[in-house]
mmCIF file with all atom_site columns, C-alpha atoms in Angstrom:
data_model
loop_
_atom_site.group_PDB
_atom_site.id
_atom_site.type_symbol
_atom_site.label_atom_id
_atom_site.label_alt_id
_atom_site.label_comp_id
_atom_site.label_asym_id
_atom_site.label_entity_id
_atom_site.label_seq_id
_atom_site.pdbx_PDB_ins_code
_atom_site.Cartn_x
_atom_site.Cartn_y
_atom_site.Cartn_z
_atom_site.occupancy
_atom_site.B_iso_or_equiv
_atom_site.pdbx_formal_charge
_atom_site.auth_seq_id
_atom_site.auth_comp_id
_atom_site.auth_asym_id
_atom_site.auth_atom_id
_atom_site.pdbx_PDB_model_num
ATOM 1   C CA . VAL A 1 1   ? 24.691 34.855 91.268  1.00 46.00 ? 1   VAL A CA 1
ATOM 2   C CA . ALA A 1 2   ? 21.411 35.856 92.920  1.00 48.00 ? 2   ALA A CA 1
ATOM 3   C CA . LEU A 1 3   ? 18.682 34.956 90.276  1.00 47.00 ? 3   LEU A CA 1
ATOM 4   C CA . GLY A 1 4   ? 16.348 38.162 91.456  1.00 46.00 ? 4   GLY A CA 1
ATOM 5   C CA . LEU A 1 5   ? 19.032 40.226 89.944  1.00 45.00 ? 5   LEU A CA 1
ATOM 6   C CA . VAL A 1 6   ? 19.334 38.560 86.573  1.00 44.00 ? 6   VAL A CA 1
ATOM 7   C CA . GLY A 1 7   ? 16.764 40.548 84.363  1.00 43.00 ? 7   GLY A CA 1
ATOM 8   C CA . PRO A 1 8   ? 16.695 41.561 80.658  1.00 38.00 ? 8   PRO A CA 1
ATOM 9   C CA . ALA A 1 9   ? 18.252 44.616 81.091  1.00 36.00 ? 9   ALA A CA 1
ATOM 10  C CA . ILE A 1 10  ? 21.261 43.172 82.918  1.00 43.00 ? 10  ILE A CA 1
ATOM 11  C CA . ALA A 1 11  ? 21.565 40.089 81.079  1.00 46.00 ? 11  ALA A CA 1
ATOM 12  C CA . GLN A 1 12  ? 25.124 40.143 80.142  1.00 47.00 ? 12  GLN A CA 1
ATOM 13  C CA . ILE A 1 13  ? 27.896 41.696 82.475  1.00 48.00 ? 13  ILE A CA 1
ATOM 14  C CA . GLU A 1 14  ? 29.589 44.481 80.774  1.00 55.00 ? 14  GLU A CA 1
ATOM 15  C CA . SER A 1 15  ? 32.557 45.049 82.830  1.00 73.00 ? 15  SER A CA 1
ATOM 16  C CA . LEU A 1 16  ? 34.018 42.675 85.603  1.00 85.00 ? 16  LEU A CA 1
ATOM 17  C CA . GLN A 1 17  ? 33.185 44.147 89.127  1.00 86.00 ? 17  GLN A CA 1
ATOM 18  C CA . THR A 1 18  ? 35.815 44.158 91.992  1.00 91.00 ? 18  THR A CA 1
ATOM 19  C CA . TYR A 1 19  ? 35.336 43.527 95.390  1.00 93.00 ? 19  TYR A CA 1
ATOM 20  C CA . ASP A 1 20  ? 36.643 44.908 98.786  1.00 92.00 ? 20  ASP A CA 1
ATOM 21  C CA . LYS A 1 21  ? 37.976 42.319 100.810 1.00 96.00 ? 21  LYS A CA 1
ATOM 22  C CA . ALA A 1 22  ? 37.438 41.720 104.789 1.00 96.00 ? 22  ALA A CA 1
ATOM 23  C CA . PRO A 1 23  ? 37.921 39.294 107.380 1.00 97.00 ? 23  PRO A CA 1
ATOM 24  C CA . LEU A 1 24  ? 35.573 36.891 108.520 1.00 97.00 ? 24  LEU A CA 1
ATOM 25  C CA . GLU A 1 25  ? 35.129 34.440 111.092 1.00 97.00 ? 25  GLU A CA 1
ATOM 26  C CA . ILE A 1 26  ? 32.774 31.182 111.594 1.00 98.00 ? 26  ILE A CA 1
ATOM 27  C CA . ARG A 1 27  ? 32.376 29.871 115.135 1.00 97.00 ? 27  ARG A CA 1
ATOM 28  C CA . THR A 1 28  ? 31.880 26.259 114.982 1.00 96.00 ? 28  THR A CA 1
ATOM 29  C CA . ALA A 1 29  ? 31.655 23.485 117.707 1.00 94.00 ? 29  ALA A CA 1
ATOM 30  C CA . SER A 1 30  ? 35.513 22.522 116.787 1.00 89.00 ? 30  SER A CA 1
ATOM 31  C CA . GLY A 1 31  ? 36.714 25.979 116.884 1.00 95.00 ? 31  GLY A CA 1
ATOM 32  C CA . THR A 1 32  ? 36.966 29.269 115.167 1.00 97.00 ? 32  THR A CA 1
ATOM 33  C CA . HIS A 1 33  ? 37.427 29.538 111.509 1.00 97.00 ? 33  HIS A CA 1
ATOM 34  C CA . HIS A 1 34  ? 39.463 32.351 109.446 1.00 97.00 ? 34  HIS A CA 1
ATOM 35  C CA . PHE A 1 35  ? 38.624 33.829 106.112 1.00 98.00 ? 35  PHE A CA 1
ATOM 36  C CA . THR A 1 36  ? 39.061 36.486 103.766 1.00 97.00 ? 36  THR A CA 1
ATOM 37  C CA . VAL A 1 37  ? 36.399 37.148 101.824 1.00 97.00 ? 37  VAL A CA 1
ATOM 38  C CA . GLU A 1 38  ? 35.141 39.602 99.115  1.00 95.00 ? 38  GLU A CA 1
ATOM 39  C CA . LEU A 1 39  ? 32.137 41.605 99.713  1.00 96.00 ? 39  LEU A CA 1
ATOM 40  C CA . ALA A 1 40  ? 29.602 41.834 97.155  1.00 93.00 ? 40  ALA A CA 1
ATOM 41  C CA . ARG A 1 41  ? 27.183 44.661 98.293  1.00 92.00 ? 41  ARG A CA 1
ATOM 42  C CA . THR A 1 42  ? 25.948 46.211 95.025  1.00 90.00 ? 42  THR A CA 1
ATOM 43  C CA . ALA A 1 43  ? 23.687 44.415 92.619  1.00 89.00 ? 43  ALA A CA 1
ATOM 44  C CA . ALA A 1 44  ? 26.128 44.166 89.689  1.00 89.00 ? 44  ALA A CA 1
ATOM 45  C CA . GLN A 1 45  ? 28.631 42.947 92.043  1.00 90.00 ? 45  GLN A CA 1
ATOM 46  C CA . GLN A 1 46  ? 26.049 40.296 93.416  1.00 89.00 ? 46  GLN A CA 1
ATOM 47  C CA . MET A 1 47  ? 24.999 39.370 89.866  1.00 89.00 ? 47  MET A CA 1
ATOM 48  C CA . GLN A 1 48  ? 28.434 38.547 88.820  1.00 90.00 ? 48  GLN A CA 1
ATOM 49  C CA . GLY A 1 49  ? 29.701 36.886 92.205  1.00 90.00 ? 49  GLY A CA 1
ATOM 50  C CA . LEU A 1 50  ? 32.058 34.370 91.588  1.00 90.00 ? 50  LEU A CA 1
ATOM 51  C CA . MET A 1 51  ? 31.203 33.545 87.947  1.00 90.00 ? 51  MET A CA 1
ATOM 52  C CA . PHE A 1 52  ? 34.190 33.340 85.403  1.00 90.00 ? 52  PHE A CA 1
ATOM 53  C CA . ARG A 1 53  ? 36.580 32.077 88.217  1.00 90.00 ? 53  ARG A CA 1
ATOM 54  C CA . ARG A 1 54  ? 38.605 29.152 87.993  1.00 92.00 ? 54  ARG A CA 1
ATOM 55  C CA . LYS A 1 55  ? 40.047 28.626 91.441  1.00 93.00 ? 55  LYS A CA 1
ATOM 56  C CA . LEU A 1 56  ? 39.322 30.177 94.777  1.00 93.00 ? 56  LEU A CA 1
ATOM 57  C CA . ASP A 1 57  ? 41.984 30.017 97.555  1.00 93.00 ? 57  ASP A CA 1
ATOM 58  C CA . ALA A 1 58  ? 41.326 27.720 100.663 1.00 90.00 ? 58  ALA A CA 1
ATOM 59  C CA . ASN A 1 59  ? 40.589 30.444 102.894 1.00 94.00 ? 59  ASN A CA 1
ATOM 60  C CA . ALA A 1 60  ? 38.581 32.665 100.442 1.00 97.00 ? 60  ALA A CA 1
ATOM 61  C CA . GLY A 1 61  ? 34.996 33.265 99.697  1.00 97.00 ? 61  GLY A CA 1
ATOM 62  C CA . MET A 1 62  ? 32.574 35.850 98.948  1.00 96.00 ? 62  MET A CA 1
ATOM 63  C CA . LEU A 1 63  ? 29.833 37.409 101.139 1.00 97.00 ? 63  LEU A CA 1
ATOM 64  C CA . PHE A 1 64  ? 26.826 38.485 99.598  1.00 95.00 ? 64  PHE A CA 1
ATOM 65  C CA . ILE A 1 65  ? 24.936 41.090 101.792 1.00 95.00 ? 65  ILE A CA 1
ATOM 66  C CA . TYR A 1 66  ? 21.315 42.335 101.507 1.00 94.00 ? 66  TYR A CA 1
ATOM 67  C CA . GLN A 1 67  ? 19.658 45.740 102.856 1.00 91.00 ? 67  GLN A CA 1
ATOM 68  C CA . GLN A 1 68  ? 16.866 43.474 104.417 1.00 94.00 ? 68  GLN A CA 1
ATOM 69  C CA . PRO A 1 69  ? 16.014 39.717 105.003 1.00 96.00 ? 69  PRO A CA 1
ATOM 70  C CA . GLU A 1 70  ? 15.050 38.034 101.919 1.00 95.00 ? 70  GLU A CA 1
ATOM 71  C CA . THR A 1 71  ? 14.769 34.443 100.849 1.00 96.00 ? 71  THR A CA 1
ATOM 72  C CA . ALA A 1 72  ? 18.294 33.991 98.630  1.00 94.00 ? 72  ALA A CA 1
ATOM 73  C CA . ARG A 1 73  ? 18.141 32.230 95.405  1.00 93.00 ? 73  ARG A CA 1
ATOM 74  C CA . TYR A 1 74  ? 21.269 31.474 93.481  1.00 93.00 ? 74  TYR A CA 1
ATOM 75  C CA . TRP A 1 75  ? 22.307 29.092 90.687  1.00 89.00 ? 75  TRP A CA 1
ATOM 76  C CA . MET A 1 76  ? 25.619 28.306 88.871  1.00 93.00 ? 76  MET A CA 1
ATOM 77  C CA . LYS A 1 77  ? 25.786 29.579 85.397  1.00 91.00 ? 77  LYS A CA 1
ATOM 78  C CA . ASN A 1 78  ? 29.047 30.710 84.372  1.00 92.00 ? 78  ASN A CA 1
ATOM 79  C CA . THR A 1 79  ? 30.766 29.399 87.769  1.00 93.00 ? 79  THR A CA 1
ATOM 80  C CA . TYR A 1 80  ? 33.440 26.866 87.533  1.00 94.00 ? 80  TYR A CA 1
ATOM 81  C CA . ILE A 1 81  ? 34.034 25.951 90.721  1.00 95.00 ? 81  ILE A CA 1
ATOM 82  C CA . PRO A 1 82  ? 31.913 23.760 93.332  1.00 96.00 ? 82  PRO A CA 1
ATOM 83  C CA . LEU A 1 83  ? 30.935 25.977 96.123  1.00 97.00 ? 83  LEU A CA 1
ATOM 84  C CA . ASP A 1 84  ? 29.407 25.393 99.588  1.00 98.00 ? 84  ASP A CA 1
ATOM 85  C CA . MET A 1 85  ? 26.544 28.119 100.144 1.00 97.00 ? 85  MET A CA 1
ATOM 86  C CA . LEU A 1 86  ? 26.086 29.433 103.721 1.00 98.00 ? 86  LEU A CA 1
ATOM 87  C CA . PHE A 1 87  ? 22.599 31.217 104.245 1.00 98.00 ? 87  PHE A CA 1
ATOM 88  C CA . ILE A 1 88  ? 22.994 33.718 107.153 1.00 98.00 ? 88  ILE A CA 1
ATOM 89  C CA . ALA A 1 89  ? 19.871 34.622 109.496 1.00 97.00 ? 89  ALA A CA 1
ATOM 90  C CA . PRO A 1 90  ? 19.858 38.226 110.550 1.00 95.00 ? 90  PRO A CA 1
ATOM 91  C CA . ASP A 1 91  ? 21.247 37.332 113.793 1.00 95.00 ? 91  ASP A CA 1
ATOM 92  C CA . GLY A 1 92  ? 24.416 35.833 112.263 1.00 96.00 ? 92  GLY A CA 1
ATOM 93  C CA . ARG A 1 93  ? 23.894 32.211 112.462 1.00 97.00 ? 93  ARG A CA 1
ATOM 94  C CA . ILE A 1 94  ? 23.717 29.856 109.623 1.00 98.00 ? 94  ILE A CA 1
ATOM 95  C CA . ALA A 1 95  ? 20.040 29.138 108.775 1.00 98.00 ? 95  ALA A CA 1
ATOM 96  C CA . SER A 1 96  ? 20.959 26.903 106.056 1.00 98.00 ? 96  SER A CA 1
ATOM 97  C CA . ILE A 1 97  ? 23.662 25.482 103.902 1.00 98.00 ? 97  ILE A CA 1
ATOM 98  C CA . ALA A 1 98  ? 23.842 23.862 100.207 1.00 97.00 ? 98  ALA A CA 1
ATOM 99  C CA . GLU A 1 99  ? 27.103 22.077 100.074 1.00 97.00 ? 99  GLU A CA 1
ATOM 100 C CA . ARG A 1 100 ? 29.251 21.170 96.669  1.00 97.00 ? 100 ARG A CA 1
ATOM 101 C CA . THR A 1 101 ? 26.685 23.039 94.381  1.00 96.00 ? 101 THR A CA 1
ATOM 102 C CA . VAL A 1 102 ? 27.254 21.947 90.858  1.00 95.00 ? 102 VAL A CA 1
ATOM 103 C CA . PRO A 1 103 ? 29.499 24.022 88.634  1.00 95.00 ? 103 PRO A CA 1
ATOM 104 C CA . LEU A 1 104 ? 27.737 25.691 85.129  1.00 94.00 ? 104 LEU A CA 1
ATOM 105 C CA . SER A 1 105 ? 24.143 24.245 87.215  1.00 94.00 ? 105 SER A CA 1
ATOM 106 C CA . LEU A 1 106 ? 20.917 26.514 86.101  1.00 93.00 ? 106 LEU A CA 1
ATOM 107 C CA . GLU A 1 107 ? 19.300 24.601 89.192  1.00 94.00 ? 107 GLU A CA 1
ATOM 108 C CA . THR A 1 108 ? 17.978 27.010 91.776  1.00 94.00 ? 108 THR A CA 1
ATOM 109 C CA . VAL A 1 109 ? 19.719 27.018 95.095  1.00 95.00 ? 109 VAL A CA 1
ATOM 110 C CA . SER A 1 110 ? 17.368 28.525 97.769  1.00 95.00 ? 110 SER A CA 1
ATOM 111 C CA . SER A 1 111 ? 17.807 29.720 101.186 1.00 96.00 ? 111 SER A CA 1
ATOM 112 C CA . GLY A 1 112 ? 14.391 28.471 102.060 1.00 95.00 ? 112 GLY A CA 1
ATOM 113 C CA . VAL A 1 113 ? 13.904 31.176 104.379 1.00 96.00 ? 113 VAL A CA 1
ATOM 114 C CA . PRO A 1 114 ? 14.850 34.882 104.685 1.00 97.00 ? 114 PRO A CA 1
ATOM 115 C CA . VAL A 1 115 ? 18.249 35.710 105.271 1.00 97.00 ? 115 VAL A CA 1
ATOM 116 C CA . ILE A 1 116 ? 20.482 38.738 105.626 1.00 96.00 ? 116 ILE A CA 1
ATOM 117 C CA . ALA A 1 117 ? 23.483 37.222 103.767 1.00 97.00 ? 117 ALA A CA 1
ATOM 118 C CA . VAL A 1 118 ? 25.002 34.263 101.846 1.00 97.00 ? 118 VAL A CA 1
ATOM 119 C CA . LEU A 1 119 ? 28.343 33.007 102.267 1.00 98.00 ? 119 LEU A CA 1
ATOM 120 C CA . GLU A 1 120 ? 29.948 31.034 99.146  1.00 97.00 ? 120 GLU A CA 1
ATOM 121 C CA . LEU A 1 121 ? 32.974 29.098 100.177 1.00 98.00 ? 121 LEU A CA 1
ATOM 122 C CA . ASN A 1 122 ? 34.945 26.322 98.279  1.00 97.00 ? 122 ASN A CA 1
ATOM 123 C CA . GLY A 1 123 ? 32.907 22.952 97.734  1.00 97.00 ? 123 GLY A CA 1
ATOM 124 C CA . GLY A 1 124 ? 33.855 20.695 100.419 1.00 97.00 ? 124 GLY A CA 1
ATOM 125 C CA . THR A 1 125 ? 34.798 23.428 103.014 1.00 97.00 ? 125 THR A CA 1
ATOM 126 C CA . VAL A 1 126 ? 31.496 22.894 105.229 1.00 97.00 ? 126 VAL A CA 1
ATOM 127 C CA . SER A 1 127 ? 32.066 19.338 105.856 1.00 96.00 ? 127 SER A CA 1
ATOM 128 C CA . ARG A 1 128 ? 36.053 19.601 106.241 1.00 95.00 ? 128 ARG A CA 1
ATOM 129 C CA . LEU A 1 129 ? 35.991 22.222 108.906 1.00 96.00 ? 129 LEU A CA 1
ATOM 130 C CA . GLY A 1 130 ? 32.540 20.563 110.490 1.00 96.00 ? 130 GLY A CA 1
ATOM 131 C CA . ILE A 1 131 ? 30.262 23.920 109.949 1.00 98.00 ? 131 ILE A CA 1
ATOM 132 C CA . LYS A 1 132 ? 26.707 23.463 111.007 1.00 98.00 ? 132 LYS A CA 1
ATOM 133 C CA . ILE A 1 133 ? 23.344 25.095 110.943 1.00 98.00 ? 133 ILE A CA 1
ATOM 134 C CA . GLY A 1 134 ? 23.350 27.530 113.962 1.00 98.00 ? 134 GLY A CA 1
ATOM 135 C CA . ASP A 1 135 ? 27.058 28.146 113.832 1.00 98.00 ? 135 ASP A CA 1
ATOM 136 C CA . ARG A 1 136 ? 27.883 31.912 114.175 1.00 97.00 ? 136 ARG A CA 1
ATOM 137 C CA . VAL A 1 137 ? 29.165 34.087 111.273 1.00 98.00 ? 137 VAL A CA 1
ATOM 138 C CA . ILE A 1 138 ? 31.144 37.140 112.627 1.00 96.00 ? 138 ILE A CA 1
ATOM 139 C CA . GLN A 1 139 ? 32.096 39.925 110.271 1.00 95.00 ? 139 GLN A CA 1
ATOM 140 C CA . ALA A 1 140 ? 31.485 43.569 110.529 1.00 92.00 ? 140 ALA A CA 1
ATOM 141 C CA . ALA A 1 141 ? 29.270 44.309 107.514 1.00 90.00 ? 141 ALA A CA 1
ATOM 142 C CA . LEU A 1 142 ? 26.984 41.973 109.144 1.00 89.00 ? 142 LEU A CA 1
ATOM 143 C CA . GLY A 1 143 ? 26.752 43.686 112.242 1.00 84.00 ? 143 GLY A CA 1
ATOM 144 C CA . THR A 1 144 ? 28.058 40.554 113.891 1.00 80.00 ? 144 THR A CA 1
ATOM 145 C CA . ALA A 1 145 ? 31.575 41.694 114.836 1.00 71.00 ? 145 ALA A CA 1
ATOM 146 C CA . GLY A 1 146 ? 32.866 41.644 118.323 1.00 59.00 ? 146 GLY A CA 1
#
């Protein structure tokens, strides 16, 4: 959940959001890895993120898409599963990674640099697939497809 989206006016989610799903690829030195991700585009969708979920399929994730590059700041409040967070630069390359974030933690996880999107995957996916900074994320909503 993006901290910048959480404020007094929207301190509590009134109804659970729904998300469109789309294919996503990560191209690494070891090959191309395929995922089906939910697209979090609106402020309400991004505020909820993967909160309240008890599981996430192995090749699933959520892609948070920003209108313009910004330094992303997340936390794990109400998130019950550990996540790997991949912070994506405007050119579609992974700029930074936070592995195995701690469920229910209020500690801030930051991209450290301006990014255009954040991809959340199951904790451990980054190490299992050998995903590294500089690997390329391919997804139409990022303008990196093709």
